[in-house]
């Protein structure tokens, strides 16, 4: 048996040299004249250890990392020595605490399998969900999704089953499943990881959705910043079509379902579902007023399910293991698991899938290990650029939709960006306004113009110009944005701005340099 | 990145290849930009005519999206992430360094057409920040030395 190694093909691993490491390992093997099979898997999501090289042994996979090209010879030597000692040896992959502590339902296969091997996918439980779904009525599939308690993982947290039922109940000659893969929030990469690391789970989830609501066509709208995800999904769709898992008579059933890819063009607002629909239709990505809901009047005015990648990718596990098994995880009205993404200035950055409920402090300090810089954690932004900044004083907040909302925050798509004590929170507040100004679709005046005025007002505060009056003006402007915008871009930009003002007022005081100059 | 010079027939052929798609405008524009490096003014009436849109509508679509260029880019395009996760790891200082060394601001191309500097808001590499993309190649854990290497590469 030849030696089998795993080196990820995930963009996060490629960005830190995984391709170069894989090539160096293969060259080293040729030089020694030993047969080595290098499988390019998805990432386990332990990004501080990437590139993570795994060696297959009879006792399981042994991990080494983070590997560099210079380590290739010695790594191969260790691998040939029954996955023996090496400075980078981490022991069995499954025993790495960051991985062992997780509850991997949606990401069960990510990192384990070759993403484009359908045989590997099936060997690890793939297409069991579709098989179960095909044995049920459409209404029973939707009932399972409803009973599982699954809520939209894109950020809004709307119950997925209710959305599906609305579309199923709408009569129309054509319905659509639209997968929102426009993962634009800084600090998030769960969609990217699953599309690059386990693309068939998304295809399976969309197929089940299509069957349940009576849609024959699906679109995946992927952002252009994710070229590797686009390539992997396209390849997976090709394989699924060849194997009759997409197209006419899916998996030998009476249902038809196929998927097309559309690539975004760098507009953050297209992550908002109605702007996404306009963009898919080939228009400017302008936000639509709701109602009508996309479930009634969506893509090309047809009833449309718009779901995030992770929502759809969670459906196969719900169908295969049962709604109750999924529902058992979590707390309150937040059921199941959430892939939490630890990012930014964090020691152990990566994807941590867990049942809802751990506190922010546990996630940042225990799981994440504090900052990468070694300095104290001062603030964390949860839920992307429209999410609130939390100070340490609120680290007892459990990771749950309602608990975060109760503290004027949101969990969004599950991204946590960690900042150390060198962060200037006034600058972060200014950036939130600037970002809103750059990305506003322009439909709502408070968002289009208020964001630019907001940047100017923060500049005045920083120059200590009528500071109190301008802080009052900023607060008022944020209220206008919040209540006068159709979508979350204008509506939620006040979260990072006002959380910075309220939790870190000292950063909005007179600048020390100005005070000294006076 | 070598791009083809403008050719009306080739442009119309690309437009025709995509016109059957639902919501054809974005796939069409991506394909045109891939071929020619930017969306030339001459392309707008062709798209408008094919999709039965006004030229103003096509102009509106092209200018809405950050990805579509109206002018050719440099031979290399360096995108530096400006979003929060990269900020938390010193992304802003790296951007300032790149701007100073290239003597460019965001979206500018140097005089000899070798490099275009662009901001990007998140490449999904937030756990190996700061991140960049050079001609479609992703780079994580960027530091001053790695950035200088990229700038050397892009300057050629």
XYZ file of C-alpha atoms in Angstrom:
674
model
C 0.000 0.000 0.000
C 1.387 3.358 -0.983
C 1.678 6.170 1.466
C -1.382 8.386 1.531
C -1.163 12.050 2.504
C -3.769 14.789 2.746
C -2.941 18.415 1.913
C -5.950 20.786 1.756
C -7.067 22.612 -1.370
C -9.112 25.162 0.587
C -8.285 28.766 -0.363
C -7.309 29.428 3.256
C -4.664 26.711 2.988
C -3.608 27.734 -0.522
C -3.122 31.295 0.725
C -0.446 30.084 3.115
C 1.321 27.730 0.715
C -0.588 24.417 0.554
C 0.044 23.978 -3.182
C 3.769 24.548 -2.742
C 3.874 22.092 0.159
C 1.988 19.447 -1.839
C 4.381 19.861 -4.763
C 7.434 19.706 -2.497
C 6.131 16.515 -0.879
C 5.588 14.944 -4.265
C 9.088 15.948 -5.440
C 10.600 14.581 -2.232
C 8.768 11.293 -2.775
C 10.038 11.011 -6.352
C 13.584 11.644 -5.167
C 13.281 8.803 -2.702
C 11.493 6.715 -5.264
C 8.543 5.990 -2.986
C 4.933 5.916 -4.106
C 2.850 8.613 -2.437
C -0.771 9.498 -3.047
C -1.553 13.110 -2.128
C -5.277 13.752 -1.653
C -6.330 17.402 -1.797
C -9.033 17.555 0.847
C -11.121 20.420 2.192
C -9.859 22.184 5.289
C -10.713 20.993 8.787
C -10.861 24.704 9.593
C -7.861 24.850 11.918
C -6.330 27.730 10.019
C -3.480 28.528 12.383
C -2.187 25.031 11.537
C -2.507 25.391 7.770
C -1.006 24.019 5.643
C -1.970 20.935 7.623
C -0.454 17.733 6.291
C -2.086 14.478 7.343
C -0.624 10.999 7.090
C -2.946 8.019 6.849
C -2.072 5.206 9.247
C -3.977 2.063 10.217
C -4.830 3.878 13.464
C -6.238 6.952 11.735
C -4.912 10.205 10.367
C -1.895 11.875 11.984
C -1.538 15.630 11.576
C 1.526 17.791 11.034
C 1.465 21.548 10.709
C 1.808 24.321 9.883
C 4.034 22.905 7.166
C 6.367 24.820 4.862
C 8.190 23.758 1.710
C 11.377 23.506 3.750
C 9.714 20.845 5.924
C 8.789 18.580 3.002
C 11.777 16.208 3.193
C 11.673 15.748 6.933
C 7.881 15.441 6.883
C 8.054 12.688 4.308
C 10.717 10.952 6.377
C 8.441 11.092 9.430
C 5.461 9.943 7.364
C 7.406 6.935 6.095
C 8.428 6.206 9.664
C 4.837 5.179 10.559
C 3.806 8.821 10.973
C 6.544 9.185 13.521
C 8.067 12.065 15.454
C 8.586 15.491 13.922
C 8.719 19.002 15.342
C 5.385 19.742 13.629
C 3.648 16.505 14.713
C 0.258 17.262 16.290
C -0.896 13.689 16.907
C -4.155 12.208 15.626
C -6.166 14.889 13.797
C -9.397 13.863 15.511
C -7.773 14.399 18.933
C -6.747 18.031 18.328
C -8.764 19.786 21.067
C -10.147 22.515 18.764
C -11.604 19.787 16.545
C -12.510 17.310 19.281
C -14.646 19.855 21.150
C -16.838 20.514 18.121
C -20.204 19.074 17.146
C -19.783 18.636 13.437
C -23.114 18.069 11.714
C -23.039 20.400 8.710
C -19.256 20.199 8.459
C -19.113 16.471 9.262
C -17.158 15.649 6.101
C -15.287 18.910 5.553
C -11.571 18.169 5.772
C -12.073 14.408 5.818
C -12.945 13.817 2.195
C -11.815 14.619 -1.315
C -14.399 17.324 -2.134
C -14.899 16.165 -5.720
C -15.110 12.446 -5.012
C -18.734 11.389 -5.088
C -17.695 7.946 -3.812
C -16.024 9.580 -0.811
C -19.123 11.711 -0.252
C -21.381 8.675 -0.282
C -18.998 6.674 1.923
C -19.332 9.398 4.566
C -23.124 9.505 4.619
C -23.696 11.659 1.559
C -27.019 11.457 -0.340
C -28.672 9.620 2.588
C -30.719 12.780 3.176
C -31.992 12.813 -0.404
C -32.768 9.110 -0.185
C -34.876 9.729 2.946
C -36.502 12.755 1.330
C -37.517 10.777 -1.750
C -39.355 8.315 0.480
C -41.461 11.119 1.975
C -44.174 13.422 0.716
C -43.237 17.014 -0.038
C -45.208 18.193 2.985
C -43.381 15.692 5.226
C -39.977 16.976 4.087
C -40.993 20.527 4.939
C -42.389 19.331 8.274
C -38.989 17.775 9.082
C -37.182 21.027 8.327
C -39.714 22.984 10.388
C -39.477 20.537 13.300
C -35.683 20.665 13.266
C -35.899 24.312 14.292
C -33.446 25.323 11.552
C -33.274 29.093 11.139
C -31.586 31.004 8.340
C -27.843 30.859 8.855
C -27.167 33.865 6.643
C -27.920 36.169 9.522
C -31.625 36.941 9.646
C -32.500 33.727 11.482
C -35.883 33.263 9.802
C -37.314 29.736 10.255
C -36.363 27.803 7.117
C -39.357 25.448 7.205
C -41.853 28.332 7.228
C -40.138 29.909 4.220
C -40.268 26.600 2.360
C -43.943 26.094 3.202
C -44.812 29.558 1.867
C -43.162 28.737 -1.454
C -44.681 25.244 -1.539
C -48.158 26.723 -1.019
C -47.722 29.295 -3.800
C -49.058 28.124 -7.149
C -46.855 29.039 -10.108
C -45.635 27.484 -13.350
C -42.028 27.932 -12.222
C -40.439 28.199 -8.778
C -36.805 28.666 -7.857
C -34.291 27.753 -5.159
C -31.705 30.492 -4.816
C -28.642 29.839 -2.740
C -27.108 32.978 -1.311
C -23.357 32.373 -1.453
C -22.512 36.068 -1.397
C -20.663 35.702 1.900
C -19.403 39.255 2.199
C -19.138 39.665 5.978
C -15.605 40.130 7.178
C -14.733 37.369 9.613
C -16.848 34.742 7.863
C -15.738 31.900 5.635
C -18.107 29.022 6.443
C -19.833 29.184 3.051
C -16.496 29.292 1.273
C -15.218 26.301 3.260
C -18.243 24.133 2.593
C -18.338 25.016 -1.130
C -14.635 24.212 -1.469
C -14.530 21.341 1.009
C -17.857 19.520 0.620
C -19.736 20.906 -2.406
C -22.066 17.927 -2.799
C -23.726 18.666 0.547
C -24.903 22.014 -0.833
C -26.086 20.400 -4.066
C -27.918 17.728 -2.058
C -29.513 20.345 0.212
C -30.698 22.426 -2.733
C -32.067 19.327 -4.451
C -34.083 18.435 -1.343
C -35.350 22.023 -1.168
C -36.359 21.911 -4.826
C -38.243 18.662 -4.387
C -39.964 19.901 -1.215
C -41.335 23.128 -2.669
C -41.791 22.040 -6.287
C -38.944 24.040 -7.807
C -37.080 22.582 -10.761
C -34.345 25.127 -11.009
C -31.768 26.438 -8.592
C -29.192 29.188 -8.764
C -26.100 29.600 -6.609
C -25.012 33.224 -6.472
C -21.332 33.137 -5.479
C -19.262 36.234 -4.888
C -16.436 36.867 -7.318
C -13.955 37.108 -4.440
C -14.293 33.301 -4.118
C -12.829 31.949 -7.388
C -11.869 28.616 -5.802
C -15.392 28.048 -4.518
C -16.811 28.847 -7.961
C -14.466 26.333 -9.598
C -15.197 23.570 -7.075
C -18.974 23.996 -7.220
C -18.938 24.069 -11.020
C -16.943 20.834 -11.088
C -19.263 19.220 -8.532
C -22.350 20.203 -10.524
C -20.808 18.591 -13.599
C -20.223 15.366 -11.682
C -23.723 15.395 -10.183
C -25.239 15.856 -13.643
C -23.232 12.962 -15.062
C -24.382 10.754 -12.185
C -28.035 11.800 -12.731
C -28.167 13.495 -9.347
C -29.107 16.698 -11.131
C -31.202 17.090 -14.232
C -34.259 15.184 -15.366
C -35.421 12.491 -12.956
C -33.079 13.208 -10.044
C -31.616 9.967 -8.666
C -34.143 7.928 -10.620
C -37.128 9.761 -9.101
C -39.932 11.622 -10.869
C -38.481 14.989 -9.806
C -36.427 17.277 -12.042
C -33.907 19.666 -10.577
C -30.856 21.437 -11.936
C -28.521 24.151 -10.712
C -26.780 27.049 -12.417
C -24.017 29.253 -11.029
C -23.962 33.017 -11.194
C -20.925 34.986 -10.094
C -21.353 38.305 -8.300
C -19.348 41.378 -9.154
C -18.022 42.809 -5.927
C -21.140 44.432 -4.475
C -21.588 43.707 -0.759
C -25.258 44.681 -0.823
C -26.011 41.733 -3.135
C -25.790 39.533 -0.031
C -29.152 41.070 0.878
C -31.707 38.686 -0.595
C -33.743 41.110 -2.686
C -30.664 42.889 -4.068
C -29.300 39.442 -4.861
C -32.447 38.616 -6.835
C -32.149 41.820 -8.867
C -28.504 41.036 -9.533
C -29.388 37.488 -10.588
C -31.888 38.988 -13.019
C -29.015 40.898 -14.584
C -29.823 44.283 -13.072
C -28.155 46.649 -10.649
C -28.251 45.020 -7.223
C -30.916 47.297 -5.791
C -32.820 46.350 -2.653
C -36.549 45.718 -3.104
C -39.275 46.721 -0.680
C -40.949 43.809 1.111
C -43.755 42.825 0.738
C -44.056 41.201 -1.688
C -41.887 38.531 -0.122
C -39.454 36.648 -2.347
C -41.372 33.517 -1.319
C -44.327 34.887 -3.319
C -42.668 37.192 -5.807
C -38.982 36.381 -6.045
C -36.646 35.625 -8.932
C -38.262 36.707 -12.228
C -41.371 37.388 -10.121
C -41.771 33.670 -9.327
C -42.053 32.090 -5.851
C -38.488 31.670 -4.663
C -36.723 30.138 -1.681
C -33.665 32.240 -0.898
C -31.475 30.423 1.613
C -27.903 30.816 2.768
C -25.328 28.138 1.902
C -25.150 26.813 5.464
C -28.938 26.632 5.845
C -29.165 24.488 2.704
C -26.077 22.453 3.626
C -27.689 21.637 6.998
C -30.749 20.088 5.350
C -29.188 16.725 4.349
C -28.132 15.985 7.940
C -31.599 16.950 9.199
C -33.232 14.547 6.750
C -30.762 11.715 7.267
C -30.556 11.869 11.071
C -34.052 13.178 11.730
C -35.444 16.519 12.852
C -35.369 15.536 16.525
C -31.686 14.618 16.453
C -30.894 18.087 15.070
C -33.290 19.859 17.394
C -31.689 18.298 20.476
C -28.725 20.618 20.056
C -28.853 24.271 20.980
C -30.682 26.542 23.398
C -33.966 28.459 23.473
C -35.213 29.123 19.964
C -31.744 28.618 18.467
C -31.702 24.923 17.581
C -29.024 22.771 16.079
C -25.454 23.774 15.453
C -23.784 26.894 14.159
C -20.425 27.020 12.388
C -18.780 29.820 14.350
C -15.854 31.471 12.635
C -13.050 32.813 14.822
C -11.107 35.400 12.888
C -8.879 38.419 12.985
C -6.447 38.822 15.834
C -7.072 35.419 17.427
C -4.556 32.772 18.380
C -6.532 29.767 17.170
C -8.429 31.111 14.184
C -10.779 28.834 12.320
C -14.181 27.267 12.026
C -15.777 25.888 15.171
C -19.124 24.159 14.673
C -20.994 23.796 17.914
C -24.487 23.715 19.353
C -25.801 27.194 20.152
C -25.127 28.332 23.695
C -21.433 28.790 24.518
C -20.652 32.266 25.806
C -18.706 34.789 23.791
C -15.969 34.617 26.408
C -15.641 30.843 26.079
C -15.407 31.158 22.328
C -12.849 33.958 22.291
C -10.701 33.104 25.309
C -10.944 29.313 25.615
C -11.542 28.097 22.078
C -9.801 30.958 20.318
C -7.018 31.220 22.889
C -7.144 35.025 23.038
C -5.265 37.212 20.600
C -2.581 36.173 18.134
C -0.583 39.238 19.106
C -0.551 38.113 22.747
C -2.024 41.428 23.880
C -5.298 41.648 25.830
C -8.579 41.258 23.905
C -10.323 44.632 23.915
C -13.256 44.220 21.540
C -14.850 41.644 19.293
C -17.146 42.321 16.386
C -19.757 39.628 15.992
C -21.782 39.147 12.822
C -19.769 40.988 10.196
C -19.442 44.674 9.331
C -23.040 45.316 10.424
C -22.576 43.559 13.767
C -21.987 45.200 17.128
C -18.646 45.501 18.875
C -18.727 43.735 22.242
C -16.449 44.694 25.138
C -15.144 42.128 27.627
C -17.926 43.176 30.013
C -20.447 41.436 27.743
C -18.446 38.243 27.254
C -21.057 36.339 29.277
C -23.495 36.633 26.332
C -24.427 33.149 25.103
C -24.146 32.515 21.362
C -27.837 32.560 20.529
C -29.957 34.728 18.200
C -32.120 36.184 20.970
C -29.360 36.684 23.565
C -27.334 38.779 21.135
C -30.384 40.763 20.044
C -31.144 41.510 23.706
C -27.740 43.165 23.953
C -28.143 45.248 20.797
C -26.070 42.883 18.730
C -26.524 40.089 16.260
C -24.859 36.782 15.557
C -25.318 37.258 11.829
C -23.515 34.606 9.850
C -21.473 33.547 12.880
C -18.254 35.470 12.386
C -16.288 36.737 15.385
C -13.480 39.195 14.679
C -11.114 39.714 17.592
C -9.229 42.971 18.251
C -6.491 43.573 20.796
C -5.973 46.660 22.937
C -4.329 48.633 20.157
C -7.690 49.034 18.394
C -9.100 52.556 18.067
C -12.845 52.129 18.335
C -13.630 55.556 16.902
C -11.735 54.528 13.805
C -13.763 51.301 13.664
C -16.994 53.311 13.936
C -15.798 55.582 11.148
C -14.957 52.573 9.005
C -18.485 51.174 9.486
C -19.953 54.413 8.082
C -17.388 54.539 5.277
C -18.128 50.933 4.321
C -21.858 51.686 4.255
C -21.187 54.682 1.992
C -19.104 52.579 -0.411
C -21.536 49.675 -0.529
C -24.939 51.370 -0.316
C -27.140 50.487 -3.290
C -28.485 54.034 -3.114
C -32.163 53.264 -2.816
C -32.769 54.666 0.675
C -31.657 58.220 1.423
C -30.577 57.613 5.050
C -28.184 54.897 3.897
C -26.986 56.571 0.696
C -26.363 60.023 2.152
C -26.446 59.416 5.894
C -23.432 57.148 5.738
C -21.275 59.863 4.150
C -22.584 62.456 6.614
C -21.894 59.945 9.401
C -18.266 59.645 8.374
C -17.974 63.440 8.430
C -19.619 63.728 11.838
C -17.232 61.140 13.303
C -14.324 63.086 11.798
C -15.571 66.203 13.585
C -15.838 64.305 16.872
C -12.272 63.089 16.419
C -11.141 66.682 15.810
C -13.013 67.631 19.009
C -15.292 70.012 17.134
C -18.476 70.583 19.194
C -17.995 67.053 20.451
C -21.156 66.656 22.535
C -23.391 68.180 19.890
C -21.854 66.001 17.205
C -22.185 62.859 19.328
C -25.874 63.705 19.753
C -26.117 64.240 16.003
C -24.429 60.906 15.339
C -26.886 59.149 17.659
C -29.797 60.822 15.877
C -28.375 59.958 12.454
C -28.021 56.319 13.513
C -31.673 56.241 14.564
C -32.616 57.606 11.128
C -30.500 54.974 9.391
C -31.938 52.229 11.566
C -35.584 53.102 11.002
C -35.388 54.669 7.553
C -33.600 51.989 5.544
C -35.214 49.073 3.738
C -32.451 46.546 4.341
C -29.821 45.604 6.883
C -27.015 47.615 5.279
C -28.460 50.970 6.294
C -30.526 49.462 9.086
C -27.677 47.724 10.894
C -24.703 50.046 10.255
C -25.758 51.773 13.510
C -24.872 48.560 15.417
C -21.078 48.801 15.013
C -21.189 52.609 15.262
C -23.353 52.904 18.379
C -21.816 49.898 20.134
C -18.413 51.544 19.706
C -19.787 54.834 21.085
C -21.633 53.210 23.981
C -19.122 50.575 25.079
C -15.916 52.474 24.339
C -16.759 56.150 25.023
C -13.158 56.844 26.022
C -12.130 56.466 22.382
C -14.472 59.275 21.372
C -13.100 61.740 23.910
C -10.727 64.552 23.064
C -7.701 63.087 21.298
C -4.699 62.939 23.645
C -2.543 64.643 20.996
C -5.034 67.497 20.670
C -5.389 67.822 24.415
C -1.614 68.032 24.784
C -1.415 70.688 22.083
C -3.971 72.931 23.764
C -2.351 39.400 -17.573
C -2.369 39.765 -21.360
C -5.737 40.905 -22.692
C -7.017 40.988 -26.226
C -7.405 44.370 -27.973
C -10.956 45.529 -28.667
C -12.650 43.639 -31.459
C -16.293 44.315 -32.202
C -16.994 40.931 -33.793
C -15.351 39.056 -30.959
C -17.328 41.146 -28.445
C -20.598 40.423 -30.220
C -19.728 36.714 -30.307
C -19.140 36.717 -26.531
C -22.397 38.575 -25.988
C -24.246 36.068 -28.192
C -22.706 33.134 -26.317
C -24.341 34.369 -23.110
C -27.602 35.909 -24.293
C -29.645 32.747 -23.736
C -28.901 32.726 -19.990
C -31.448 33.865 -17.426
C -30.210 37.231 -16.183
C -27.543 37.324 -18.867
C -26.028 40.740 -18.163
C -23.576 39.774 -15.407
C -22.223 36.597 -17.053
C -21.859 38.620 -20.268
C -19.979 41.443 -18.575
C -17.674 39.018 -16.739
C -16.871 37.268 -20.023
C -16.199 40.554 -21.824
C -13.929 41.750 -19.052
C -12.125 38.423 -19.027
C -11.426 38.777 -22.745
C -10.613 42.474 -23.020
C -9.564 43.351 -19.465
C -12.246 46.009 -19.081
C -15.698 46.948 -20.332
C -15.066 49.272 -23.243
C -17.564 52.027 -24.021
C -18.049 50.416 -27.445
C -19.422 47.284 -25.769
C -22.380 49.043 -24.149
C -24.536 49.551 -27.263
C -23.910 45.956 -28.332
C -25.109 44.641 -24.955
C -28.040 47.048 -24.931
C -29.170 45.997 -28.389
C -28.824 42.280 -27.669
C -30.628 42.384 -24.318
C -33.236 44.902 -25.459
C -32.161 47.398 -22.817
C -31.375 51.066 -23.128
C -27.757 52.102 -23.196
C -28.403 54.012 -19.972
C -29.587 50.826 -18.290
C -26.445 48.979 -19.342
C -24.331 51.902 -18.144
C -26.199 51.663 -14.828
C -25.419 47.979 -14.477
C -21.748 48.292 -15.395
C -21.127 51.192 -13.025
C -23.038 49.631 -10.113
C -20.586 46.782 -9.602
C -17.100 47.355 -8.234
C -15.636 44.517 -10.337
C -16.294 46.025 -13.748
C -13.559 48.344 -14.990
C -14.080 51.118 -17.484
C -10.337 51.455 -18.138
C -7.723 48.757 -18.718
C -5.917 47.621 -15.573
C -2.187 47.176 -15.214
C -0.507 43.914 -16.149
C -0.909 42.858 -12.535
C -3.787 43.569 -10.169
C -2.984 43.595 -6.477
C -6.009 43.517 -4.198
C -5.479 44.206 -0.520
C -8.232 43.381 1.948
C -9.494 46.428 3.843
C -12.140 44.649 5.958
C -12.223 44.344 9.740
C -10.510 40.979 10.242
C -7.533 42.163 8.219
C -7.588 45.533 10.023
C -7.223 43.682 13.319
C -3.948 42.183 12.055
C -2.377 45.341 10.706
C -3.895 45.422 7.223
C -4.127 49.201 7.173
C -0.406 49.688 7.774
C 0.350 47.246 4.962
C -1.989 49.124 2.628
C -0.274 52.392 3.529
C 3.083 50.789 2.784
C 1.890 49.499 -0.590
C 0.455 52.897 -1.526
C 3.673 54.666 -0.519
C 5.948 52.252 -2.365
C 3.838 52.275 -5.512
C 3.009 55.978 -5.154
C -0.593 55.019 -5.923
C -3.955 55.440 -4.285
C -6.721 52.814 -4.421
C -7.943 51.977 -7.943
C -4.895 53.644 -9.582
C -2.526 52.095 -12.097
C 1.131 53.102 -12.252
C 2.462 55.112 -15.175
C 4.119 52.155 -16.903
C 0.971 50.041 -16.623
C 2.533 47.312 -14.544
C 0.269 47.254 -11.499
C -3.201 48.319 -10.392
C -3.870 48.616 -6.665
C -7.370 47.784 -5.514
C -9.139 47.441 -2.190
C -11.210 44.333 -1.582
C -13.692 43.822 1.208
C -13.061 40.298 2.371
C -11.564 37.320 0.596
C -12.849 34.877 3.226
C -9.313 34.358 4.507
C -10.119 36.032 7.818
C -8.428 33.373 9.974
C -5.144 33.909 8.128
C -5.299 37.685 7.945
C -4.094 40.032 6.560
C -5.000 38.765 3.123
C -4.349 39.793 -0.455
C -4.915 38.593 -3.990
C -2.414 39.028 -6.803
C -3.878 38.243 -10.233
C -6.332 35.797 -8.711
C -3.768 34.083 -6.475
C -4.682 34.202 -2.779
C -2.140 35.205 -0.146
C -2.651 34.998 3.616
C -0.611 35.957 6.703
C 0.700 38.903 4.768
C 3.508 40.847 6.393
C 5.818 43.598 5.236
C 8.366 41.172 3.746
C 5.772 39.116 1.858
C 4.103 42.292 0.626
C 7.447 43.599 -0.663
C 7.921 40.323 -2.532
C 4.475 40.693 -4.094
C 5.211 44.296 -5.054
C 8.493 43.215 -6.631
C 6.628 40.525 -8.548
C 3.916 42.960 -9.639
C 6.430 45.636 -10.619
C 7.884 43.474 -13.347
